[in-house]
Amino acid sequence: MIPPRAWQRMLSGRRLDLLDPSPLDIEIEDIAHGLARVARWNGQTRGDHAFSVAQHCVLVEQLAAHVSPEFSREERLMALLHDAPEYVVGDMISPFKAALGLDYKAFENRLMEAIHMRFGLPRKASAQLATQIKQADRMAAYLEATQLAGFAIAEAEKFFGRPRGLSGPGSRAFTRLAPLAPNEASALYLKRFRKLMG
């Protein structure tokens, strides 16, 4: 019996073993390329293009830094990478993740740890940082839901809460979300990553 193939070949030429991911097989260009082609909301958004996970990650990083301006470069980078495993597994909606159970979460966590190690970050975010990133993630979901996915404000508030702290300098960037073509979303993600990496 030949064991089933458990690796994914990336455009960089890397072969990422999904069961035992190595930081050496992770490239930011592969992450950006993949995330720019994964649609948020299962593609059910307004516009000529899907709103990609790459754009979502940039939005979360910007929201996290806006709400917590004391965030370090490392913390902002962890916010940008918060959904990076989806370049391999796609953007599964929360109810489906729950149905798959803890095995899926353990798989996702192993991949996230490898990604963090690849870029010199702690293997896991602290509990406080994870909470702050989750808060920014929910804020992004609210903005996406109301601007792109057809949710009424009351409905979005019920599922994601009403965002707080979106006023002040720089807040206009959050009021006009526009889905980008995949190559533009990939370039945006890479630009943010490279700026944060210095």
XYZ file of C-alpha atoms in Angstrom, residues 10-184:
175
model
C 3.674 25.352 -3.786
C 4.492 27.670 -6.686
C 7.822 28.418 -5.017
C 8.690 24.741 -5.530
C 8.410 23.965 -1.816
C 6.580 20.821 -0.736
C 4.731 21.471 2.499
C 3.943 18.349 4.513
C 0.487 19.044 5.899
C 0.803 16.480 8.688
C 4.236 17.660 9.835
C 4.783 21.179 8.447
C 8.358 22.419 8.444
C 9.146 26.138 8.737
C 11.747 25.555 5.995
C 8.968 24.812 3.502
C 7.046 28.035 4.145
C 7.513 31.097 1.913
C 5.676 34.394 2.302
C 5.099 34.593 -1.460
C 3.204 31.279 -1.328
C 1.126 32.535 1.601
C 0.274 35.820 -0.153
C -0.537 34.054 -3.432
C -2.795 31.518 -1.738
C -4.610 33.939 0.570
C -5.281 36.335 -2.314
C -7.182 33.536 -4.048
C -9.231 32.389 -1.048
C -12.585 34.151 -0.800
C -14.064 35.402 2.432
C -17.780 34.689 2.951
C -17.541 31.794 0.462
C -17.393 34.430 -2.274
C -20.821 35.850 -1.397
C -19.703 39.487 -1.507
C -20.409 42.487 -3.725
C -17.940 43.569 -6.375
C -16.164 42.276 -9.445
C -13.788 40.235 -7.284
C -14.102 38.218 -4.111
C -12.945 39.878 -0.907
C -9.905 37.731 -0.217
C -8.414 36.443 2.997
C -5.277 38.418 2.072
C -7.258 41.667 2.188
C -9.003 40.549 5.366
C -5.636 39.936 7.065
C -4.380 43.387 6.098
C -7.616 44.882 7.444
C -7.268 42.980 10.744
C -3.664 44.158 11.146
C -4.732 47.768 10.505
C -7.663 47.513 12.925
C -5.507 45.932 15.632
C -2.930 48.714 15.316
C -5.651 51.404 15.237
C -7.315 50.138 18.423
C -3.994 49.274 20.132
C -1.425 51.785 18.826
C 1.105 50.431 21.315
C 1.315 47.163 19.335
C 4.889 46.252 18.497
C 6.056 45.345 14.998
C 6.028 41.692 16.082
C 2.443 41.897 17.356
C 1.303 43.586 14.144
C 3.018 40.862 12.125
C 1.190 38.195 14.127
C -2.080 40.001 13.386
C -1.258 40.041 9.670
C -0.490 36.315 9.753
C -3.481 35.361 11.909
C -5.220 33.481 9.064
C -2.073 32.399 7.223
C -2.858 28.647 7.491
C -5.760 29.294 5.130
C -3.306 29.536 2.234
C -3.271 25.741 2.474
C -6.657 24.774 3.919
C -8.876 27.580 2.609
C -11.304 29.740 4.570
C -13.660 27.301 6.218
C -16.687 28.925 7.764
C -16.864 28.688 11.567
C -19.793 26.224 11.714
C -17.881 23.780 9.499
C -14.750 24.078 11.659
C -16.884 23.296 14.711
C -18.350 20.247 12.953
C -14.859 18.945 12.143
C -13.888 19.153 15.805
C -10.583 19.470 17.637
C -8.513 17.453 15.155
C -8.916 20.230 12.603
C -7.944 22.888 15.154
C -4.849 20.904 16.151
C -3.851 20.658 12.487
C -4.357 24.393 11.987
C -2.355 25.161 15.149
C 0.605 23.019 13.991
C 0.683 24.881 10.710
C 0.449 28.259 12.466
C 3.339 27.358 14.759
C 5.484 26.458 11.739
C 4.569 29.775 10.080
C 5.473 31.730 13.217
C 8.790 29.900 13.516
C 9.583 30.590 9.857
C 9.360 34.328 10.443
C 11.051 34.440 13.847
C 7.887 34.893 15.905
C 6.873 33.152 19.133
C 5.250 29.796 18.396
C 1.983 31.020 19.904
C 0.485 34.399 20.623
C -0.006 35.210 24.287
C -3.570 34.868 25.548
C -3.881 38.662 25.711
C -2.575 39.166 22.167
C -4.783 36.384 20.823
C -7.795 38.129 22.401
C -6.817 41.485 20.887
C -6.350 39.955 17.430
C -9.688 38.160 17.764
C -11.323 41.482 18.641
C -9.862 43.065 15.477
C -10.970 39.983 13.516
C -14.564 40.424 14.708
C -14.424 44.130 13.868
C -13.261 43.229 10.359
C -16.055 40.669 10.048
C -18.619 43.331 11.013
C -17.247 45.792 8.439
C -17.116 43.141 5.721
C -20.581 41.856 6.588
C -22.231 45.275 6.424
C -20.287 46.698 3.474
C -19.856 43.652 1.265
C -21.868 40.606 2.374
C -25.358 42.112 2.553
C -25.874 41.987 6.338
C -28.153 44.534 7.965
C -26.477 46.442 10.790
C -28.641 44.804 13.468
C -27.862 41.349 12.095
C -24.119 42.035 11.984
C -24.203 43.417 15.537
C -25.904 40.218 16.710
C -23.169 37.981 15.281
C -20.032 40.123 15.540
C -20.815 42.915 18.003
C -20.708 46.621 17.213
C -17.119 47.787 16.674
C -15.792 50.345 19.107
C -12.813 52.620 18.649
C -13.064 53.195 14.893
C -13.017 56.989 15.035
C -9.999 59.248 14.793
C -7.108 59.544 12.332
C -6.879 56.724 9.823
C -10.409 55.469 10.457
C -11.652 56.410 6.954
C -9.764 53.399 5.568
C -12.326 51.169 7.280
C -15.415 52.797 5.755
C -14.918 51.887 2.099
C -13.881 48.285 1.635
C -13.337 47.378 -2.016
C -12.434 43.856 -3.155
C -9.222 43.715 -5.169
C -8.148 41.439 -8.001
C -6.018 38.520 -6.714
C -2.708 39.938 -7.967
C -3.461 43.282 -6.278
